[in-house]
PDB file of C-alpha atoms in Angstrom:
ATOM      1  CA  UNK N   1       1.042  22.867  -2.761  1.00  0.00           C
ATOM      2  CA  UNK N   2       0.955  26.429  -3.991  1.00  0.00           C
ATOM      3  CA  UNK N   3      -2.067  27.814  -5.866  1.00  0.00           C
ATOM      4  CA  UNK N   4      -1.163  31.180  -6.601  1.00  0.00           C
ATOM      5  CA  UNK N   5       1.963  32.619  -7.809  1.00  0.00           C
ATOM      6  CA  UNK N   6       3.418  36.206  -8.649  1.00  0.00           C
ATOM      7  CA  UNK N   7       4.580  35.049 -12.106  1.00  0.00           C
ATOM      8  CA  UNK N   8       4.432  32.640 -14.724  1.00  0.00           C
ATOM      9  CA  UNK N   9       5.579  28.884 -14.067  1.00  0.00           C
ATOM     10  CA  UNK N  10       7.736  27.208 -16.413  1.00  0.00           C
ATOM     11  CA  UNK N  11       5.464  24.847 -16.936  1.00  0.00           C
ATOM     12  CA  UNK N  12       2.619  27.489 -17.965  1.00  0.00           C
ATOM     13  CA  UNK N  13       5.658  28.588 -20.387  1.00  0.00           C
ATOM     14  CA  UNK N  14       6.077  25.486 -22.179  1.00  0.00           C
ATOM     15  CA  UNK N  15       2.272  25.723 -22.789  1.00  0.00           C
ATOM     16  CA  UNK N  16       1.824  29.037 -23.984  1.00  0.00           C
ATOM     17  CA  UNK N  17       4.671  27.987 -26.636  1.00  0.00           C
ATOM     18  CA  UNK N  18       2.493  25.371 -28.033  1.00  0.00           C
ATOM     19  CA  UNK N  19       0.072  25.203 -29.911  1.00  0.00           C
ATOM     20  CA  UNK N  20      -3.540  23.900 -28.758  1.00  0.00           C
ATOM     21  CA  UNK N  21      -3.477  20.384 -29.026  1.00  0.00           C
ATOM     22  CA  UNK N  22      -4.425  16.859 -27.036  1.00  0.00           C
ATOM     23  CA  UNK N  23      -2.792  18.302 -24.046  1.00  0.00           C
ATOM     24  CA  UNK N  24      -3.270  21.484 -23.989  1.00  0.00           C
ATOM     25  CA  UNK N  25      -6.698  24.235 -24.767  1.00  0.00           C
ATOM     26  CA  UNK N  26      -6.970  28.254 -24.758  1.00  0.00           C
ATOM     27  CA  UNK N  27     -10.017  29.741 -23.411  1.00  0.00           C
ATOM     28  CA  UNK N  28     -10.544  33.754 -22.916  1.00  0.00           C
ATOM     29  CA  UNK N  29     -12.646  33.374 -20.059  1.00  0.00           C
ATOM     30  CA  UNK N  30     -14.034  31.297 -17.595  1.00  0.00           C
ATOM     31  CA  UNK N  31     -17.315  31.598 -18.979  1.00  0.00           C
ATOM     32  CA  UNK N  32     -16.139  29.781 -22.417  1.00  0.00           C
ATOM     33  CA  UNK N  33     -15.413  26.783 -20.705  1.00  0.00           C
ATOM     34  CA  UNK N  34     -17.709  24.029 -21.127  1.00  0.00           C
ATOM     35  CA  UNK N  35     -18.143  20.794 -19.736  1.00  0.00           C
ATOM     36  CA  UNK N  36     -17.324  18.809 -22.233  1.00  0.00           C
ATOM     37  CA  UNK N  37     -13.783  20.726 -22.256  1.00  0.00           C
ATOM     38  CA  UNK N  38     -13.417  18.972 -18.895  1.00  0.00           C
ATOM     39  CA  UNK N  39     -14.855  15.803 -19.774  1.00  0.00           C
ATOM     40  CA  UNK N  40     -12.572  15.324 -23.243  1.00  0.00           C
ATOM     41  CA  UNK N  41      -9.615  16.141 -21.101  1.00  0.00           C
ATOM     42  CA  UNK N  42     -10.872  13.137 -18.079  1.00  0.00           C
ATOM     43  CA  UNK N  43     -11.516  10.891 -21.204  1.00  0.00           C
ATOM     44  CA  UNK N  44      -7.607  11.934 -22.527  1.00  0.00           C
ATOM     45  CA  UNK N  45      -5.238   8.862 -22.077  1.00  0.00           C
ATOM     46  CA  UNK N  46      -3.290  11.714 -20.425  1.00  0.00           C
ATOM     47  CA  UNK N  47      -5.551  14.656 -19.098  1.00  0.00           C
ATOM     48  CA  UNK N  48      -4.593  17.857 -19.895  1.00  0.00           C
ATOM     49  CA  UNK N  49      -4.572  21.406 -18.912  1.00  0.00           C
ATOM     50  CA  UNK N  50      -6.993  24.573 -19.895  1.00  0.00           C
ATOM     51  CA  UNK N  51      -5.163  27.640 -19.558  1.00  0.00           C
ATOM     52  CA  UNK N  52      -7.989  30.302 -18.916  1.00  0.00           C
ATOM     53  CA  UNK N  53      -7.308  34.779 -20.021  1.00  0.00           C
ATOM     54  CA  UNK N  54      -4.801  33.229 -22.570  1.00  0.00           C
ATOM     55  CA  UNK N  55      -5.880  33.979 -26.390  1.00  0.00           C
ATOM     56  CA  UNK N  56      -4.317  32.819 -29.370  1.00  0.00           C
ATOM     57  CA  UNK N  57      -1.889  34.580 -31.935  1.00  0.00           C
ATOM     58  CA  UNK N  58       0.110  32.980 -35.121  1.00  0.00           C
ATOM     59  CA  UNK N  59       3.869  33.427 -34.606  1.00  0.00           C
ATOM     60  CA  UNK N  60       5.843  34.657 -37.100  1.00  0.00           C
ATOM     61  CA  UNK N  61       6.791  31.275 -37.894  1.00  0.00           C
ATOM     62  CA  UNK N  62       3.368  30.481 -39.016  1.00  0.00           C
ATOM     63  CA  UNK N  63       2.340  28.500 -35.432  1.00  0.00           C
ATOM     64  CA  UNK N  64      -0.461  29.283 -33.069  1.00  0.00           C
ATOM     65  CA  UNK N  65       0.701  30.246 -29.754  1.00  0.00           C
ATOM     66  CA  UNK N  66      -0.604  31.828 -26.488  1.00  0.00           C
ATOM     67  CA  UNK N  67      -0.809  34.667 -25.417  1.00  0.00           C
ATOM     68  CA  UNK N  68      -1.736  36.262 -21.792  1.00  0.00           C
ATOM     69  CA  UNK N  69      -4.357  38.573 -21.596  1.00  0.00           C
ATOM     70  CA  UNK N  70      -5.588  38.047 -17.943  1.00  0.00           C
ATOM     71  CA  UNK N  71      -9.311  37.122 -16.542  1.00  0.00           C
ATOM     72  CA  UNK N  72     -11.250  37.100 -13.857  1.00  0.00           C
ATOM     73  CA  UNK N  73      -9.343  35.143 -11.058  1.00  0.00           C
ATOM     74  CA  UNK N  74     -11.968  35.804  -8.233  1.00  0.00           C
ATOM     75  CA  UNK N  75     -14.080  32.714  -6.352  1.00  0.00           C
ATOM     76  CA  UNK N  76     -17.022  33.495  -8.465  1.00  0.00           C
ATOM     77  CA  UNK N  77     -14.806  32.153 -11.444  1.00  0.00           C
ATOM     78  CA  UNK N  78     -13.019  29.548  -9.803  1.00  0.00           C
ATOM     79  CA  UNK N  79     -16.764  28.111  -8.109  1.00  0.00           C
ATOM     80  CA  UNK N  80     -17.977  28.354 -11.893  1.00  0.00           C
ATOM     81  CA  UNK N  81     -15.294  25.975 -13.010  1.00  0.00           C
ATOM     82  CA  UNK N  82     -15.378  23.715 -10.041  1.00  0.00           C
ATOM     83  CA  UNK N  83     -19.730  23.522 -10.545  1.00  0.00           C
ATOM     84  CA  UNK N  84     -19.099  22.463 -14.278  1.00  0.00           C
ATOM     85  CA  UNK N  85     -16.806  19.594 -13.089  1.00  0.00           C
ATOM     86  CA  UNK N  86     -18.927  18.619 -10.466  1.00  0.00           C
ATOM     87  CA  UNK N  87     -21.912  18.532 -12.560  1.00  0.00           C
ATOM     88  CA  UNK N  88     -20.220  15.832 -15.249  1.00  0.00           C
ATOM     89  CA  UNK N  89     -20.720  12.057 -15.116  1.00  0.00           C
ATOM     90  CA  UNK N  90     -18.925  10.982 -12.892  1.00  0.00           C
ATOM     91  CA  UNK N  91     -17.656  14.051 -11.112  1.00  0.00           C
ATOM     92  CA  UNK N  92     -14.526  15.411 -12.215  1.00  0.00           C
ATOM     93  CA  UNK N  93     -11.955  16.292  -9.943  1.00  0.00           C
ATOM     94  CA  UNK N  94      -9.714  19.652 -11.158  1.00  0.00           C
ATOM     95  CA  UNK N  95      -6.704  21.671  -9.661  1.00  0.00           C
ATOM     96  CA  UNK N  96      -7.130  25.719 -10.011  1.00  0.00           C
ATOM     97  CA  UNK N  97      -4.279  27.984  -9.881  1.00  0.00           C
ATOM     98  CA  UNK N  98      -3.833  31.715 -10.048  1.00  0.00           C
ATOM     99  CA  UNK N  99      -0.737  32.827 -12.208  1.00  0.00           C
ATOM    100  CA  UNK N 100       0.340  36.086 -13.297  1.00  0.00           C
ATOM    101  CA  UNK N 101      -0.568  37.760 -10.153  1.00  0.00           C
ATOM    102  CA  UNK N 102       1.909  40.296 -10.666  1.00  0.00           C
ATOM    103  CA  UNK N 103       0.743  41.537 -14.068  1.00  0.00           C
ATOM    104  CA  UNK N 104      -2.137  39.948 -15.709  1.00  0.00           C
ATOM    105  CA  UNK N 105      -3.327  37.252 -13.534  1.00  0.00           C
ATOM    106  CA  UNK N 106      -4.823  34.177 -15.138  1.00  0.00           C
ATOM    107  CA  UNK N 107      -5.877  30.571 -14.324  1.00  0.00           C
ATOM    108  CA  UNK N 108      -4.290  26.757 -14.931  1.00  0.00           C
ATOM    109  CA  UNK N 109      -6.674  24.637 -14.536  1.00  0.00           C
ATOM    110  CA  UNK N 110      -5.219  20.914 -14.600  1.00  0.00           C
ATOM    111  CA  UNK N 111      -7.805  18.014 -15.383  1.00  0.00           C
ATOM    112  CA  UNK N 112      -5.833  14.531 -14.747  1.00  0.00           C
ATOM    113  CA  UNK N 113      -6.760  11.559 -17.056  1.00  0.00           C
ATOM    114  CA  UNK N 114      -9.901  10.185 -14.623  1.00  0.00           C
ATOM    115  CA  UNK N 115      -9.617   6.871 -13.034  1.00  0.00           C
ATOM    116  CA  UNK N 116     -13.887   6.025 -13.969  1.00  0.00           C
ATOM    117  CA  UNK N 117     -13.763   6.740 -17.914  1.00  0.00           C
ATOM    118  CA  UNK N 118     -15.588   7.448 -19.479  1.00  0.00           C
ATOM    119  CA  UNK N 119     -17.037  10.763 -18.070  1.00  0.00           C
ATOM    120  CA  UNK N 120     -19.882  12.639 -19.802  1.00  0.00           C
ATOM    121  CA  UNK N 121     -21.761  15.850 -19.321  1.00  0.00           C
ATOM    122  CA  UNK N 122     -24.958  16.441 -17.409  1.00  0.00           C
ATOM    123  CA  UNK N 123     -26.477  16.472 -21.062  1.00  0.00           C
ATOM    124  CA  UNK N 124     -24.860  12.904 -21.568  1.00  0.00           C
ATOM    125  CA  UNK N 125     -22.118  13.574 -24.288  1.00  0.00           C
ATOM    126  CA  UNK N 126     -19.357  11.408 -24.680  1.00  0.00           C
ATOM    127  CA  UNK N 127     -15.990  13.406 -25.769  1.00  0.00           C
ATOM    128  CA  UNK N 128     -12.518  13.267 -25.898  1.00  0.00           C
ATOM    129  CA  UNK N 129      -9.430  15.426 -26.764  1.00  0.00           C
ATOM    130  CA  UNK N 130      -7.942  15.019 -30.648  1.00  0.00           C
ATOM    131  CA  UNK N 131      -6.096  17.145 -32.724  1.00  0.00           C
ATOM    132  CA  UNK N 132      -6.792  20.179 -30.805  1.00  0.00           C
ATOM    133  CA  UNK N 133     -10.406  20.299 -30.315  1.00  0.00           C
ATOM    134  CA  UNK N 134     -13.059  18.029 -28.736  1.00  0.00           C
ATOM    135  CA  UNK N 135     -14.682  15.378 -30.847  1.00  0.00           C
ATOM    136  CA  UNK N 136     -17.632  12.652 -29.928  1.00  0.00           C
ATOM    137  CA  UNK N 137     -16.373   9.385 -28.509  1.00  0.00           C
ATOM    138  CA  UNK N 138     -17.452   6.561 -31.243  1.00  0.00           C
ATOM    139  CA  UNK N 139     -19.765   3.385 -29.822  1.00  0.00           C
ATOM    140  CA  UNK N 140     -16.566   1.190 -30.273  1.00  0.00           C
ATOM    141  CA  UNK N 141     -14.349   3.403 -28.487  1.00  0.00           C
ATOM    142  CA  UNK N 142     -17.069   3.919 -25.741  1.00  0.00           C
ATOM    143  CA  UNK N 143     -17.520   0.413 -25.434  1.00  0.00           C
ATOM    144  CA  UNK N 144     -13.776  -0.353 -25.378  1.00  0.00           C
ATOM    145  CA  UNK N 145     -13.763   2.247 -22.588  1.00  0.00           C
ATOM    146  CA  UNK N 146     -16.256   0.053 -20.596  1.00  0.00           C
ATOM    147  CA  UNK N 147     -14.777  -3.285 -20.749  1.00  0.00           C
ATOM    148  CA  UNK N 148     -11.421  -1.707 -19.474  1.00  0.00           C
ATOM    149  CA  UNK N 149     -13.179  -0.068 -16.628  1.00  0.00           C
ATOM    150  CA  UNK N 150     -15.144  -3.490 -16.187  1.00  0.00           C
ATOM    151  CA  UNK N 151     -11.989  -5.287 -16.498  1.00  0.00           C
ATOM    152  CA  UNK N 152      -9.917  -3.165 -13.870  1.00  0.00           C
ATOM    153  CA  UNK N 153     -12.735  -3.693 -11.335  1.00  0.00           C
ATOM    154  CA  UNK N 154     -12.769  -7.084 -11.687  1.00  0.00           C
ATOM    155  CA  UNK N 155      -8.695  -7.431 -11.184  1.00  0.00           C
ATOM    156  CA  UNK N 156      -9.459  -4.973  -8.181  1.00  0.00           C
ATOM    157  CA  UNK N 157     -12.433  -7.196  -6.825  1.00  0.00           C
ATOM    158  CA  UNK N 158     -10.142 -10.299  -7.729  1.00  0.00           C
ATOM    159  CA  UNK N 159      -6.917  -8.968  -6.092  1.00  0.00           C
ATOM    160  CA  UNK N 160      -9.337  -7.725  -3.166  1.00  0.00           C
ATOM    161  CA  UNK N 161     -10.467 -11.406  -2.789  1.00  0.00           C
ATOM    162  CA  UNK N 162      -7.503 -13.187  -3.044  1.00  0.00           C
ATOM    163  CA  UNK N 163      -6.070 -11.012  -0.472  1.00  0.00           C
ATOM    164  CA  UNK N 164      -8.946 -11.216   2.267  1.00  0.00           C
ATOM    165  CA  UNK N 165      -8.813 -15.272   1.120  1.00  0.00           C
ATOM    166  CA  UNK N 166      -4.793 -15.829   1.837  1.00  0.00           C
ATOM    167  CA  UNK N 167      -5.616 -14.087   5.100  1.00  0.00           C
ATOM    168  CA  UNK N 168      -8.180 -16.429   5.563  1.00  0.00           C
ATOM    169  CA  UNK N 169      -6.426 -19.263   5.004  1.00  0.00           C
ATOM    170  CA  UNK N 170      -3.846 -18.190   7.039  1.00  0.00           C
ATOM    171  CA  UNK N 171      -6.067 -17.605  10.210  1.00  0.00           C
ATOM    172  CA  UNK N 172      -7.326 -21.850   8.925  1.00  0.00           C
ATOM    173  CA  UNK N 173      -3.361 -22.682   8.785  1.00  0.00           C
ATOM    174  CA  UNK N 174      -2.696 -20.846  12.350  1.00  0.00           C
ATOM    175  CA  UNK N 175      -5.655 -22.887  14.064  1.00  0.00           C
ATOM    176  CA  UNK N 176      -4.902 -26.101  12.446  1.00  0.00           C
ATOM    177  CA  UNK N 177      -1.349 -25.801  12.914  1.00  0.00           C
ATOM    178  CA  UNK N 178      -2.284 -25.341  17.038  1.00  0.00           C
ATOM    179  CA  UNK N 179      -4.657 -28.481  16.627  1.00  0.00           C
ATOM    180  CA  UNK N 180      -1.826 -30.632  15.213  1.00  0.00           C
ATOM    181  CA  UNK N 181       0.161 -29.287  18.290  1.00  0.00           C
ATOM    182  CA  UNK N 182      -2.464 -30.094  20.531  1.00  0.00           C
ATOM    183  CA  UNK N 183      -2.982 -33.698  18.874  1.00  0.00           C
ATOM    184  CA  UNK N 184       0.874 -34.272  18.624  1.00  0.00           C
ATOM    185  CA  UNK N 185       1.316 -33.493  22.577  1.00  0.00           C
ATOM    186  CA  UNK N 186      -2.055 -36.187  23.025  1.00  0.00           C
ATOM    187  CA  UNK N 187       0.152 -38.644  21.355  1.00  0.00           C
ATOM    188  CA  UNK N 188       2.864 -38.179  22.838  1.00  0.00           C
ATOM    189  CA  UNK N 189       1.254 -38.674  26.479  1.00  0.00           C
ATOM    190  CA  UNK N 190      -0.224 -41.414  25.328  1.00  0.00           C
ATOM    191  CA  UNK N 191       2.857 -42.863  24.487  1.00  0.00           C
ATOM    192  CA  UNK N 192       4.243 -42.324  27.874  1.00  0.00           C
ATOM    193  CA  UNK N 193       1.300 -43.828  29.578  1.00  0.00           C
ATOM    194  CA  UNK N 194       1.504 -47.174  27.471  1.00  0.00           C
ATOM    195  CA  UNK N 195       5.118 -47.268  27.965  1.00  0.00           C
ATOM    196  CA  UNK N 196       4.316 -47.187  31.886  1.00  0.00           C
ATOM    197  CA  UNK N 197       1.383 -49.091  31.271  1.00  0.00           C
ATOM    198  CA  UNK N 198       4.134 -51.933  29.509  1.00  0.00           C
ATOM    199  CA  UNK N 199       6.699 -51.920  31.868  1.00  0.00           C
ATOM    200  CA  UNK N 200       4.052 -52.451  34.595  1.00  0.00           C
ATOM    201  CA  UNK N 201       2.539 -55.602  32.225  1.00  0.00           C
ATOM    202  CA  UNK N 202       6.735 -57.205  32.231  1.00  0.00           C
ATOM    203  CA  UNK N 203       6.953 -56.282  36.145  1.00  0.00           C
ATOM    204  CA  UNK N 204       3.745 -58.404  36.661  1.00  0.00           C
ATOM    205  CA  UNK N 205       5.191 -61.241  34.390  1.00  0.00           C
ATOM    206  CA  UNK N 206       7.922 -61.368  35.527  1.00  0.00           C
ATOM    207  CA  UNK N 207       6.317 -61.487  39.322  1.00  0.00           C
ATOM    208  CA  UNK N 208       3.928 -64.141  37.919  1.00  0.00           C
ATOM    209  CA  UNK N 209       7.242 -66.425  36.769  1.00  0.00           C
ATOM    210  CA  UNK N 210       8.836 -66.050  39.680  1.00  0.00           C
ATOM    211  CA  UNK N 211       5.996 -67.351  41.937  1.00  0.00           C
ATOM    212  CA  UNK N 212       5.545 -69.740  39.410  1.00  0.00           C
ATOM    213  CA  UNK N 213       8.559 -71.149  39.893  1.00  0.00           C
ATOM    214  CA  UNK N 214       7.982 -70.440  43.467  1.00  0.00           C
ATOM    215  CA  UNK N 215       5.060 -73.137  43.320  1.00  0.00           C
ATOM    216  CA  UNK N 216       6.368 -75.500  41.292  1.00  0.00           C
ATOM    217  CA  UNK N 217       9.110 -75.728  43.454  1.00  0.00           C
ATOM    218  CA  UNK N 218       6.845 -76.164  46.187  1.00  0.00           C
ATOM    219  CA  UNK N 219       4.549 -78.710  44.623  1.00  0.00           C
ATOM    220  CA  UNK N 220       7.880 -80.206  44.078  1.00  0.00           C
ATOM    221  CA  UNK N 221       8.955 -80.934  47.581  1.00  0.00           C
ATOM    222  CA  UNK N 222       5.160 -81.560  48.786  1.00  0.00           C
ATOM    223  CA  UNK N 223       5.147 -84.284  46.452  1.00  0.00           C
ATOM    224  CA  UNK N 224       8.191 -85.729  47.610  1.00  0.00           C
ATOM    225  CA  UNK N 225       6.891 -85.643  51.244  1.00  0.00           C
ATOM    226  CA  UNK N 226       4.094 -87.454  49.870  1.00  0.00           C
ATOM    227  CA  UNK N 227       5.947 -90.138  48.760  1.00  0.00           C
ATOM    228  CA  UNK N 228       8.367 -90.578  51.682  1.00  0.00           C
ATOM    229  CA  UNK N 229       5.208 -90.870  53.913  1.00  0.00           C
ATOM    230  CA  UNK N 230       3.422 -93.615  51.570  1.00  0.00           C
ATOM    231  CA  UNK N 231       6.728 -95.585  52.330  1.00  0.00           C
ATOM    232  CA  UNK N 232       7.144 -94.663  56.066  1.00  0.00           C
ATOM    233  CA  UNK N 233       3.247 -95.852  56.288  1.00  0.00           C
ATOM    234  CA  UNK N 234       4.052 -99.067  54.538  1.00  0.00           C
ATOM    235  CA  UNK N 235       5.942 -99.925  56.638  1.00  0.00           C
ATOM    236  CA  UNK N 236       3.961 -99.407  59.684  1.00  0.00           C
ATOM    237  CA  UNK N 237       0.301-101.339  61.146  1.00  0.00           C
ATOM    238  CA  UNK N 238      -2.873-100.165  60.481  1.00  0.00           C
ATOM    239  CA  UNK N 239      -5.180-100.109  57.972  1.00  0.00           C
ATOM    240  CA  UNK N 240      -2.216 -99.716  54.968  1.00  0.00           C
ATOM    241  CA  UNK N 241      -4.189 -99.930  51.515  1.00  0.00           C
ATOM    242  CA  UNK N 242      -6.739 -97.318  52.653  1.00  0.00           C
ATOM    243  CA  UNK N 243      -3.937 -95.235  53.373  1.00  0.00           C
ATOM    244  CA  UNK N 244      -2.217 -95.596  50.128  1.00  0.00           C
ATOM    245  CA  UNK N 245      -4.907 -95.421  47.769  1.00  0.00           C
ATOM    246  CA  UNK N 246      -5.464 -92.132  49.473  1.00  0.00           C
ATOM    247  CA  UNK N 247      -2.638 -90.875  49.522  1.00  0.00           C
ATOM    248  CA  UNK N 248      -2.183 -91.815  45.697  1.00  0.00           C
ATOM    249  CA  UNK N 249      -4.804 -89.887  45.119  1.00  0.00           C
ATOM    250  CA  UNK N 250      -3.393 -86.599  46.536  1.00  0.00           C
ATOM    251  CA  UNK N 251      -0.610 -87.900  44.637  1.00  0.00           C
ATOM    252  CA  UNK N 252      -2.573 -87.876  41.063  1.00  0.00           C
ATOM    253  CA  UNK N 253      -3.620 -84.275  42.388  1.00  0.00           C
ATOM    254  CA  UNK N 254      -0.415 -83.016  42.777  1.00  0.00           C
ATOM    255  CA  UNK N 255       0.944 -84.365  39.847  1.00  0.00           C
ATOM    256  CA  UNK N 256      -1.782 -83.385  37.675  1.00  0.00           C
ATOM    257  CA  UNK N 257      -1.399 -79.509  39.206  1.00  0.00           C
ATOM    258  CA  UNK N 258       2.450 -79.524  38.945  1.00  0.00           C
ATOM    259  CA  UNK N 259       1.928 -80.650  34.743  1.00  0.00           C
ATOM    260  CA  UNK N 260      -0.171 -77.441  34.228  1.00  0.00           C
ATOM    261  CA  UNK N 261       2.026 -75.137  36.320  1.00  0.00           C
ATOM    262  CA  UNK N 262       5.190 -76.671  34.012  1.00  0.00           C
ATOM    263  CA  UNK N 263       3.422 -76.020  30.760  1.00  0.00           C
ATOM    264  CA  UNK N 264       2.484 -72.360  31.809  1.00  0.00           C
ATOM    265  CA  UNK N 265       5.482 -71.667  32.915  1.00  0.00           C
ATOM    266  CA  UNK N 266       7.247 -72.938  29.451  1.00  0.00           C
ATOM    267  CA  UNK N 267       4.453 -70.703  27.748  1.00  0.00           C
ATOM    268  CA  UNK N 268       5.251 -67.698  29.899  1.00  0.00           C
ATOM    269  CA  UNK N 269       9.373 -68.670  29.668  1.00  0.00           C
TER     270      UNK N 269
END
């Protein structure tokens, strides 16, 4: 941005066509500026702008207006202006610029509305533009000033929270979101493994039923060896009733064996 300029800006022009006011203040020199000049303009709902080698003359129209008359435009003015804002509570940041340089140079000093109201001077004094001068700022404007500050750092802190908290949360979401994966890919292997596990259980059954049936058949024909060799022996010598009572008992074996194979096999079937 430029901070020196041959002429006079059009803004500088609308300005010197005004009168002082909330927006606007005269001074001959840089010397008559005070601090609480700065500080009324930080304080200002809309800053303002101190035009410095400018004095004031009443139009024929009956108006105060300015009027260029040139100052001192070297660093030794500029560093007195920049100390003064400096020195206020809390520091006050200003933009200098040299106009005029081809005639009667002069300086623009812009002082934006300040983001920490309200501002005071090293002395402590509370002021604000009004009406064209600078005027004390009452307790209930002061402490109106306060709870907006107070109330813009706490949206700040708040929006500041909520923003570290979403990310937060979002970090939480990310991991849990890789657990569930984690969890759902357990399950699902599990799954597999009982459905192996199952069709191994039926392939056993089903192994179980068929040598089941496998016995049963062959307690089947064993006992009906057994009792075509009771009849071949009575028919033959020998000692014929110890030969059937033992042979009646293998017989009450069997049969007893070949009962509890059938009712497994009907509880398996």
């Amino acid at each position: 941005m430029r901070k020196e300029y041959r002429g006079i800006t059009g803004r500088t022009r609308r300005l010197l066509q005004m009168p002082e006011g909330v927006n606007v203040d005269f001074k001959r020199e840089a010397s008559a500026v005070h601090a609480s000049d700065l500080v009324a303009f930080a304080n200002a709902a809309t800053g303002g702008t101190l035009l410095i080698g400018i004095d004031e003359y009443t139009s024929d129209d009956g108006v105060q207006r300015g009027q260029v008359v040139g100052c001192d435009v070297d660093d030794g003015a500029r560093l007195s202006l920049i100390n003064k804002a400096t020195g206020c509570y809390p520091n006050i940041d200003v933009e200098i610029f040299i106009e005029n340089l081809g005639a009667k140079p002069f300086l623009r000093v812009e002082i934006p509305a300040g983001p920490s109201k309200p501002y005071c001077t090293p002395s402590g004094q509370y002021t604000m533009r009004a009406d064209g001068r600078n005027r004390a700022l009452y307790p209930e404007e002061l402490l109106s000033i306060f709870m907006d500050r107070e109330g813009e750092q706490f949206l700040s802190r708040f929006r500041n929270a909520v923003f570290r908290l979403e990310h937060q949360v979002g970090g939480i979401s990310h991991s849990i979101n890789d657990g569930l994966l984690q969890v759902s890919q357990h399950i699902h292997d599990l799954d597999d493994q009982l459905k192996r596990t199952f069709s191994r259980i039926d392939q056993l059954t089903d192994s179980s039923k068929k040598r089941s049936r496998n016995m049963l058949q062959t307690l089947r024909d064993s006992q009906e060896s057994i009792g075509n060799l009771e009849r071949l022996l009575s028919e033959g010598n020998g000692n014929q009733q110890r030969y059937q009572v033992m042979l009646r008992e293998v017989e009450e074996k069997l049969g007893g064996l070949l009962d509890n194979m059938t009712s497994d096999t009907a509880v398996d079937g």
